[in-house]
Tab-separated table of C-alpha atoms in Angstrom:
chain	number	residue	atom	x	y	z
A	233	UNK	CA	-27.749	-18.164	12.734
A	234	UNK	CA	-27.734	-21.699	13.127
A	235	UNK	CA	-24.864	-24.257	11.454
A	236	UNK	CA	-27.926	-26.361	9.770
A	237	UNK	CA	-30.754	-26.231	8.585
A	238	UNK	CA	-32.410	-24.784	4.802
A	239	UNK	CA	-31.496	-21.180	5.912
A	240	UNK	CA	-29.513	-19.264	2.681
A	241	UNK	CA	-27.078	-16.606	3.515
A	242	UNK	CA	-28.143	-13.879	1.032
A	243	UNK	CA	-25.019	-12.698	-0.571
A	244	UNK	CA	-24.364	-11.021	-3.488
A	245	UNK	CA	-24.185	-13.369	-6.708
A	246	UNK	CA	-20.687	-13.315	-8.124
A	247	UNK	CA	-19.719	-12.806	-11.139
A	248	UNK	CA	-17.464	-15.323	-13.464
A	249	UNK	CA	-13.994	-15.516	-14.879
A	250	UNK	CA	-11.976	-17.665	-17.324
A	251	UNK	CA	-8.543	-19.499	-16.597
A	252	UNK	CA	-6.620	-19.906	-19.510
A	253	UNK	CA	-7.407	-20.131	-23.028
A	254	UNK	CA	-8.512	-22.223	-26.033
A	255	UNK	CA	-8.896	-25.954	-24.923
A	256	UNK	CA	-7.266	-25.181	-21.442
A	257	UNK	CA	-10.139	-21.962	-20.363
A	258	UNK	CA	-11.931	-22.922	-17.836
A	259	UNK	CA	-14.767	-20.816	-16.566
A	260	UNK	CA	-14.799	-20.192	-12.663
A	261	UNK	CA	-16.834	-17.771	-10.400
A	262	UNK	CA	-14.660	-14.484	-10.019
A	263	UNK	CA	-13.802	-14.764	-6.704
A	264	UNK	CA	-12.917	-18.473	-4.933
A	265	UNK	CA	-13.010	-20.218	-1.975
A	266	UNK	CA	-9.932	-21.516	-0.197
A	267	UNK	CA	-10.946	-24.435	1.896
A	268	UNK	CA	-7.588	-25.034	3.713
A	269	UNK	CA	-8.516	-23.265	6.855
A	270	UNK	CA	-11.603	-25.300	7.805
A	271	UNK	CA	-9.078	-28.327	8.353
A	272	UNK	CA	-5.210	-26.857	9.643
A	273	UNK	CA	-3.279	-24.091	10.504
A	274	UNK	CA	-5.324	-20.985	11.183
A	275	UNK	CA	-6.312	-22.397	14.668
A	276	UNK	CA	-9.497	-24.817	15.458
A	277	UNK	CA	-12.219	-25.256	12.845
A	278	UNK	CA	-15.804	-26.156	13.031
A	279	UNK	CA	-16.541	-28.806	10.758
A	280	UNK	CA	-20.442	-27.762	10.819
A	281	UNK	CA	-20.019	-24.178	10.092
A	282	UNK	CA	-17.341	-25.078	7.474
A	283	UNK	CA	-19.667	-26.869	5.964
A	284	UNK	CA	-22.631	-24.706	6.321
A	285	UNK	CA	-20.088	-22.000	4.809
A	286	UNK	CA	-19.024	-24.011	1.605
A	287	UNK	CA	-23.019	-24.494	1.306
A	288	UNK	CA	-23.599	-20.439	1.672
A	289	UNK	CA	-20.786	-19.720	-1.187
A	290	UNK	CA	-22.022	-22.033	-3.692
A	291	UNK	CA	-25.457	-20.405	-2.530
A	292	UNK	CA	-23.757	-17.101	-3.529
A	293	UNK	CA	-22.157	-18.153	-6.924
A	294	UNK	CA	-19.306	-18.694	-5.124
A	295	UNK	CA	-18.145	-22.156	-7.519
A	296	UNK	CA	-14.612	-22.159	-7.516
A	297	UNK	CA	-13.015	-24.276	-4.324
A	298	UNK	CA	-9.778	-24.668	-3.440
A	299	UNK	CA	-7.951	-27.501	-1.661
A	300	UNK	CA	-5.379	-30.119	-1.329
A	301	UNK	CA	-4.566	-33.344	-0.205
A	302	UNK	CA	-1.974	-32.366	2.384
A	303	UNK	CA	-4.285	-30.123	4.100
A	304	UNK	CA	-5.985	-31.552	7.512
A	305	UNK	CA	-3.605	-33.887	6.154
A	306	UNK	CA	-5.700	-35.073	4.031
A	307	UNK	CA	-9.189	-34.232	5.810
A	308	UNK	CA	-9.602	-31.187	4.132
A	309	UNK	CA	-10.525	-33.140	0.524
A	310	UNK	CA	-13.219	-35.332	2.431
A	311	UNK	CA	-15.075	-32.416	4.026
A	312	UNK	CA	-14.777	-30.773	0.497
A	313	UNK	CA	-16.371	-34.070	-0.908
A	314	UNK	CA	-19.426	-34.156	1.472
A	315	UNK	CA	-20.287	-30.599	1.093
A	316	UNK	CA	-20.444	-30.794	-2.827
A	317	UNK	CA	-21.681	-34.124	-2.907
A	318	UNK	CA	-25.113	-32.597	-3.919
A	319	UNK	CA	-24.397	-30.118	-5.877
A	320	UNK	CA	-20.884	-31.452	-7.611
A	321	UNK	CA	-22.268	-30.222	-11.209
A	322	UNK	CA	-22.094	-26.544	-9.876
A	323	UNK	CA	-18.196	-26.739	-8.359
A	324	UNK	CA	-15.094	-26.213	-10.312
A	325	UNK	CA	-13.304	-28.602	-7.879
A	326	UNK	CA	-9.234	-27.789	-7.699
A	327	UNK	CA	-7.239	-29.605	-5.526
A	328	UNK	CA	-3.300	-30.311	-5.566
A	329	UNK	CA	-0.637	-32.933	-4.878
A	330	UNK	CA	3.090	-32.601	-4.255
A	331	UNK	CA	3.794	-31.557	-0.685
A	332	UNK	CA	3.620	-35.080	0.233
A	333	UNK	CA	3.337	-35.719	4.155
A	334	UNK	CA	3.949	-38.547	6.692
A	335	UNK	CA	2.594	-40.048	10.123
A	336	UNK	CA	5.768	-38.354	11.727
A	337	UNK	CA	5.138	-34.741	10.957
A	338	UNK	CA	7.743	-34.430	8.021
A	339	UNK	CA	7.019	-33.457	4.472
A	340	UNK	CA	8.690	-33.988	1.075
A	341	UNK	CA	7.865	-32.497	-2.365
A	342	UNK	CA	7.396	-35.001	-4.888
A	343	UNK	CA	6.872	-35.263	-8.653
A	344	UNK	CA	7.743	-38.853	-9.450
A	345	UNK	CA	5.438	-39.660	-12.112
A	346	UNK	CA	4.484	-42.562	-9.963
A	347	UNK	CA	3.131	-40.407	-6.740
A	348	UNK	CA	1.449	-37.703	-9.633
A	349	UNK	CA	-0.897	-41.186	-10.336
A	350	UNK	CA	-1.129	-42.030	-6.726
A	351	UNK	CA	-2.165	-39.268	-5.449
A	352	UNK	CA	-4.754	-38.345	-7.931
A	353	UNK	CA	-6.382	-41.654	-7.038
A	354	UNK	CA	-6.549	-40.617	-3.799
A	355	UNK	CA	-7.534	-37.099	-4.208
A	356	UNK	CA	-10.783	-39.192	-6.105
A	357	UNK	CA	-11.330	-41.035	-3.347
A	358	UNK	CA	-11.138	-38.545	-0.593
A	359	UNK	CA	-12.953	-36.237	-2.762
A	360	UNK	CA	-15.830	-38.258	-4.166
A	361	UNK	CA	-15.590	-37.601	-7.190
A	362	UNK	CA	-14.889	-39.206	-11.011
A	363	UNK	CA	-12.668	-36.237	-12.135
A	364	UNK	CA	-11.337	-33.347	-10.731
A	365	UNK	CA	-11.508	-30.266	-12.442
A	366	UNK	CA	-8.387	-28.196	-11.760
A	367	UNK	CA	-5.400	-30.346	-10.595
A	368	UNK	CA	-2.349	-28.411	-9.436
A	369	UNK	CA	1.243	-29.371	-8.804
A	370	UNK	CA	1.307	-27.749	-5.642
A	371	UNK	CA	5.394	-27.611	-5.451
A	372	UNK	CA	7.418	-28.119	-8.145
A	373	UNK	CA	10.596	-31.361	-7.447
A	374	UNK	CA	13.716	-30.148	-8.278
A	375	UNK	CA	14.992	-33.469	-8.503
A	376	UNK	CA	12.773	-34.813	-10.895
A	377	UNK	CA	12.460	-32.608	-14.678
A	378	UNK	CA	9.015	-30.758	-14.628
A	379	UNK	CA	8.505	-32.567	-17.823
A	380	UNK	CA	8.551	-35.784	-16.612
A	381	UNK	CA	5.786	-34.611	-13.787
A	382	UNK	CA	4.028	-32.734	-16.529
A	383	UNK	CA	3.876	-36.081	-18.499
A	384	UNK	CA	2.296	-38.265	-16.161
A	385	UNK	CA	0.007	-35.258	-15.237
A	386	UNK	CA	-1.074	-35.084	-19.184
A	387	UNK	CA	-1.765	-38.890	-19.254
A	388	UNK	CA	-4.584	-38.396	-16.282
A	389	UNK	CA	-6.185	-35.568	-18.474
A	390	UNK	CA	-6.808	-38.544	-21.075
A	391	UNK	CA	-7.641	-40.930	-18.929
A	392	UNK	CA	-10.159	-38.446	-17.862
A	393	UNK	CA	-9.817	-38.122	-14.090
A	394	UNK	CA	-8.705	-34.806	-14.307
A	395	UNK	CA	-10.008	-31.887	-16.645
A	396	UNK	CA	-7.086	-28.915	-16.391
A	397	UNK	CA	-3.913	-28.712	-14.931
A	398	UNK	CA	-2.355	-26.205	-13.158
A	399	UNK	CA	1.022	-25.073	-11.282
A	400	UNK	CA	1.864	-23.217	-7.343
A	401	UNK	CA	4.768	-21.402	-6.908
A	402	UNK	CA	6.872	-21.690	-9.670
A	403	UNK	CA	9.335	-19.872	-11.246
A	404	UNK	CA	9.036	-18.573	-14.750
A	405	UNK	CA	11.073	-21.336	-16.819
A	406	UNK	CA	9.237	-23.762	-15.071
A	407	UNK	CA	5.703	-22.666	-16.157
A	408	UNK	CA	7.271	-22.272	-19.819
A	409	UNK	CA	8.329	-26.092	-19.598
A	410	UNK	CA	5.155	-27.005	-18.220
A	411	UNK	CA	3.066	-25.474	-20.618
A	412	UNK	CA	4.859	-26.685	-23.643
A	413	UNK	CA	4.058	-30.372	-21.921
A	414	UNK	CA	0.355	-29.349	-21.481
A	415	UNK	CA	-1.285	-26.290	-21.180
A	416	UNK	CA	-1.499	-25.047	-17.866
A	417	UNK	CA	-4.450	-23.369	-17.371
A	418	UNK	CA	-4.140	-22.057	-13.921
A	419	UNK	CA	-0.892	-20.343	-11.943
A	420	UNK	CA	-1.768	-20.021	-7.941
A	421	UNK	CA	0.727	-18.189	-6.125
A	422	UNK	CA	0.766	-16.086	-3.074
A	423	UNK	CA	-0.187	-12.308	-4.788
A	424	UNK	CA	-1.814	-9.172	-3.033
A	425	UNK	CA	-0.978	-5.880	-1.716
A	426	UNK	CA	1.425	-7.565	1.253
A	427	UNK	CA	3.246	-9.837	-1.366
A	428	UNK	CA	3.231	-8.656	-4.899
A	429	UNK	CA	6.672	-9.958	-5.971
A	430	UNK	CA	4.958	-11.616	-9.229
A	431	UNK	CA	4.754	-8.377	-10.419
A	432	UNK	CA	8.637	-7.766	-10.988
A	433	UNK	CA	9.714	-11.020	-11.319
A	434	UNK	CA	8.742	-12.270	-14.221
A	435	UNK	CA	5.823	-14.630	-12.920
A	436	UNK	CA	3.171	-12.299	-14.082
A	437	UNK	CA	4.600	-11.754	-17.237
A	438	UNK	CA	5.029	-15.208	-17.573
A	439	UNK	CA	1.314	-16.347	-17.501
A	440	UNK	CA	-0.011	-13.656	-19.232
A	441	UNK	CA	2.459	-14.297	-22.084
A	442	UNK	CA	1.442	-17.631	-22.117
A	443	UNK	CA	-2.561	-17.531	-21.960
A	444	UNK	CA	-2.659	-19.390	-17.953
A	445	UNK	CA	-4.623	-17.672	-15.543
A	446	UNK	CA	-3.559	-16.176	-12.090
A	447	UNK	CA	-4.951	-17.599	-8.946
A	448	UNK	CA	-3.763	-15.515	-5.943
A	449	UNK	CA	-3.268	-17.227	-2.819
A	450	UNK	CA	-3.473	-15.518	0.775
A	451	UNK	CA	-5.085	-12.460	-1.114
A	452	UNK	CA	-5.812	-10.855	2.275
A	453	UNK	CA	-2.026	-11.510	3.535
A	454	UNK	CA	-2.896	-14.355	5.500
A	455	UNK	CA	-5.618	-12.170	6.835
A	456	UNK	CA	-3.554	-8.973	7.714
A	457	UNK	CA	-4.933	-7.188	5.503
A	458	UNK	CA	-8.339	-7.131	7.382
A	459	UNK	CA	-7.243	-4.929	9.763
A	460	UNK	CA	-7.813	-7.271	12.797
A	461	UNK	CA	-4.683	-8.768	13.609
A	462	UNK	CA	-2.640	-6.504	15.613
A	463	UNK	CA	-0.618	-8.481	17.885
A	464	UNK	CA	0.033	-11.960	17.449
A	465	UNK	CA	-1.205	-12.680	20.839
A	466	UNK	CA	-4.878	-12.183	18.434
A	467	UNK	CA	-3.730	-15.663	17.403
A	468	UNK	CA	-4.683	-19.151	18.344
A	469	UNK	CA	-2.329	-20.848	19.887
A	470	UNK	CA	-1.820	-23.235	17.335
A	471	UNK	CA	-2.075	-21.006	14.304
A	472	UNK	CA	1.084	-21.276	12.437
A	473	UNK	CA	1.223	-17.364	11.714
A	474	UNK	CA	2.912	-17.142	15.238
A	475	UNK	CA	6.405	-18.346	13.651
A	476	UNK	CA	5.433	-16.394	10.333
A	477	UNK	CA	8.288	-13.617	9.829
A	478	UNK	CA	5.972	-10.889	8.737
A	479	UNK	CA	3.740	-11.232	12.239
A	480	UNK	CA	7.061	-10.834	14.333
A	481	UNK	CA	8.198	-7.853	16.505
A	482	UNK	CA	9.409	-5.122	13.995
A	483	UNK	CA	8.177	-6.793	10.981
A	484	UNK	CA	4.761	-6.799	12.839
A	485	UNK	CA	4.891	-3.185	13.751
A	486	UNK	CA	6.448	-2.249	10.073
A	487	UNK	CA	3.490	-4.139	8.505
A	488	UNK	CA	0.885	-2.572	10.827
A	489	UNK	CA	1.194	0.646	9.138
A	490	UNK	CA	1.008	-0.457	6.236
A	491	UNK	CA	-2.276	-2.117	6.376
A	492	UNK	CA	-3.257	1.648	7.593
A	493	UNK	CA	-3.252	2.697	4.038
A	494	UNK	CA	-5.725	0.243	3.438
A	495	UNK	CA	-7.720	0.734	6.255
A	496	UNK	CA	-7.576	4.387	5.603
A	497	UNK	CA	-8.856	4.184	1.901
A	498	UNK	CA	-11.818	1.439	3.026
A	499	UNK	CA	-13.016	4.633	5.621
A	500	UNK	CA	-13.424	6.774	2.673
A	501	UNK	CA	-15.417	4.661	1.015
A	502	UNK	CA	-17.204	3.127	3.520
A	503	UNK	CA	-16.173	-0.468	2.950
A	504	UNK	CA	-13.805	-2.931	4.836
A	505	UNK	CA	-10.238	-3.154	4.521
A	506	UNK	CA	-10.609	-6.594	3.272
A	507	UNK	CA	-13.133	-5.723	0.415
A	508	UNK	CA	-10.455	-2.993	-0.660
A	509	UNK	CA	-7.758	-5.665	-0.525
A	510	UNK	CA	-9.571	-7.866	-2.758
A	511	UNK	CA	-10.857	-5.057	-5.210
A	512	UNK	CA	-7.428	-3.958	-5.772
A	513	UNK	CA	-6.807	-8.051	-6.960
A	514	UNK	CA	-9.853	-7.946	-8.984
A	515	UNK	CA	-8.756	-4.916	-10.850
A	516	UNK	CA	-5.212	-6.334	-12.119
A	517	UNK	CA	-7.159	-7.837	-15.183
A	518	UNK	CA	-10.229	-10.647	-16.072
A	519	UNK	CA	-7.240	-13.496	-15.801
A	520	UNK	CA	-7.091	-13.073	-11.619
A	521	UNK	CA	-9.111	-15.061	-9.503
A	522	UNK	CA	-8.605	-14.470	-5.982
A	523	UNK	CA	-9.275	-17.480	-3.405
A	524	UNK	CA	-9.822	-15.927	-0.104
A	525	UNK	CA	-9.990	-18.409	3.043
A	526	UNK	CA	-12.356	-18.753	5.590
A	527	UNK	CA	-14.401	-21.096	7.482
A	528	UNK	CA	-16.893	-18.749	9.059
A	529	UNK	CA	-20.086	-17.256	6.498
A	530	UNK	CA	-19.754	-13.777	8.352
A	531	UNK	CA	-16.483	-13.587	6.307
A	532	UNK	CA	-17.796	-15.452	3.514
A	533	UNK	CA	-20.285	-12.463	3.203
A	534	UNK	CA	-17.680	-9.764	3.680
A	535	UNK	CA	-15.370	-10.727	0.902
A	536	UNK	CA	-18.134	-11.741	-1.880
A	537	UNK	CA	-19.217	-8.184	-1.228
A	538	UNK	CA	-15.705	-7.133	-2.618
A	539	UNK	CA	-17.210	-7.836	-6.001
A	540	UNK	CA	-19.475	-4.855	-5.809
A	541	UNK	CA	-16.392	-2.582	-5.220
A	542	UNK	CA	-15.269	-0.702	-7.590
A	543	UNK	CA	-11.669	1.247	-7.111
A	544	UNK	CA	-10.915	4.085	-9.333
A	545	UNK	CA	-7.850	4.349	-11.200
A	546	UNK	CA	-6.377	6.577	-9.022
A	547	UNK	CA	-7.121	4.613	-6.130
A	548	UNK	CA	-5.764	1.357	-7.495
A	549	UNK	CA	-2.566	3.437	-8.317
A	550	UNK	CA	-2.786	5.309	-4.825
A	551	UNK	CA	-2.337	1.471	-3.477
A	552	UNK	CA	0.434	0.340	-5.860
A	553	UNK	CA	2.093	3.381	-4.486
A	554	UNK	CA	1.919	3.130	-0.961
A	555	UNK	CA	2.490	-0.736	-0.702
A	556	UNK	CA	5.314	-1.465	-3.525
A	557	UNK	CA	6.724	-4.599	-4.035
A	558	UNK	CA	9.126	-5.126	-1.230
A	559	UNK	CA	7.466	-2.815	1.267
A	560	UNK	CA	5.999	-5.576	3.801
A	561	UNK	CA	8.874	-6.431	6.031
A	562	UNK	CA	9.716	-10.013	6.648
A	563	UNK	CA	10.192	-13.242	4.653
A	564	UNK	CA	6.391	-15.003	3.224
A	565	UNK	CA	7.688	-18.307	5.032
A	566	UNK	CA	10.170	-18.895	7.455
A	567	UNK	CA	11.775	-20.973	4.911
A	568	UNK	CA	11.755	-19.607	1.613
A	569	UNK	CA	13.680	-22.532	-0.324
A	570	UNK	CA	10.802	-24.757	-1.235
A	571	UNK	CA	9.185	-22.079	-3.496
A	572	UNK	CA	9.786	-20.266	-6.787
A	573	UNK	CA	11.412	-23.366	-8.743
């Protein structure tokens, strides 16, 4: 298949969801797109078949994409911007700002109400766009209140450049103190069968106490759950799992058999490990939205095929049994102190 050209990838259509409630819902396809990939750290990207595969997943119902302005850095919002720029009235466009980077490689979070402004003009600009329709505080500045950030967050709702708000990797206070600012309509956090700490720490609880949906990040484990990465020489050289905990010696080999119990289940039912992976999200309740990432529309067509899965009880229960919380071996990050504020 070529990267251009009128050619549709039939998929099947997907079906919707709703983050949040009351004036903060916001209707999304079930399953999302995470766009970060196509730019930075899972090895080289083709900006052609990225773009061909954003095309195929709004083909496919697939309307809910996911970026950020630090990804590329920065790059990953423009390619966003041309592939939509078409078809922007059938994209709930999210994109985030608080990992804030520089020419020399380092990084700072920041919530100054100041930078929240910024930023959002240049996730316009870079983006194309008049208003953005899910803006995230992608880390949450512990030297500045969440309130004040939350303020100048609420102020672009009423200016009208943004439409919902929503929060990454916070900690359960936090989202209560957002959400009495402004109603957060979406929480996206790392959640699936490798990393399901949400679960028992009161994150989940959290949002669903509060109304805000639950956007799972890295809902394949950074892709381990597939079933294809088995050594981390199966990575690019450049791909930043290499100096990931969980994809090092004994972690690596701990993990592996894990991910057997996935692949095992798939076998029965004749579907991949990845589609399993994602059913298993898809069955925690209406209020998930997964947002697998890929740049490639073989994969794109593998994972909106999770949708037709259906898991029985027992089998979502056989997989909250065999991967617990705390059963993957090794740290998400190899440092752990930016997250969960």
């Amino acid at each position: 298949m070529t990267t251009t050209g009128p050619t549709r990838t039939t998929v099947p259509t997907a079906r919707r969801r709703v983050l949040g409630t009351g004036a903060a819902a916001l209707e999304v396809s079930a399953l999302g797109l995470g766009c970060m990939g196509m730019s930075e750290f899972y090895g080289p990207g083709d900006e052609q078949e990225s773009l061909a595969t954003i095309g195929a997943a709004l083909d496919a119902g697939i309307t809910f994409l996911d970026t950020a302005d630090m990804y590329g850095p920065f790059t990953n919002e423009e390619l966003v911007g041309r592939a939509v720029a078409s078809r922007r009235d059938e994209v709930q466009l999210a994109t985030k700002f608080g990992n804030e980077r520089f020419p020399d490689g380092t990084r700072r979070v920041n919530g100054r109400p100041e930078y929240v402004r910024s930023a959002c003009d240049a996730s316009l600009r870079r983006l194309g766009v008049d208003v953005i329709d899910l803006y995230y505080q992608h880390r949450v500045d512990t030297t500045v209140p969440v309130e004040e950030t939350w303020g100048a967050m609420a102020e672009l709702v009423a200016a009208g450049k943004v439409r919902h708000l929503g929060i990454s990797e916070a900690a359960p206070e936090t989202i209560r103190r957002a959400h009495a600012v402004h109603p957060v309509t979406a929480l996206q956090t790392e959640w699936s069968l490798w990393s399901r700490d949400v679960e028992v720490d009161g994150v989940l609880d959290a949002v669903r106490e509060l109304g805000i949906g639950f956007v799972p990040y890295s809902p394949l484990g950074r892709g381990f759950l597939t079933g294809a990465i088995r050594s981390v020489d199966d990575l690019a050289p450049d791909d930043f799992r290499r100096h990931n905990p969980r994809f090092q010696g004994e972690n690596m080999q701990r993990n592996l058999r894990l991910v057997e119990e996935v692949r095992s289940l798939a076998a029965r039912k004749g579907v991949t490990a990845s589609q399993v992976a994602l059913a298993w999200l898809l069955a925690k309740g209406g209020d998930v939205v997964p947002i697998p990432g890929t740049k490639r529309r073989t994969r794109l067509v593998e994972n909106v095929a999770a949708l037709d899965v259906d898991l029985t009880a027992e089998e979502v229960r056989h997989l909250d049994d065999v991967l617990p919380a705390g059963a993957t071996a090794g740290d998400r990050y190899p440092d752990m102190s930016p997250l969960r504020r």
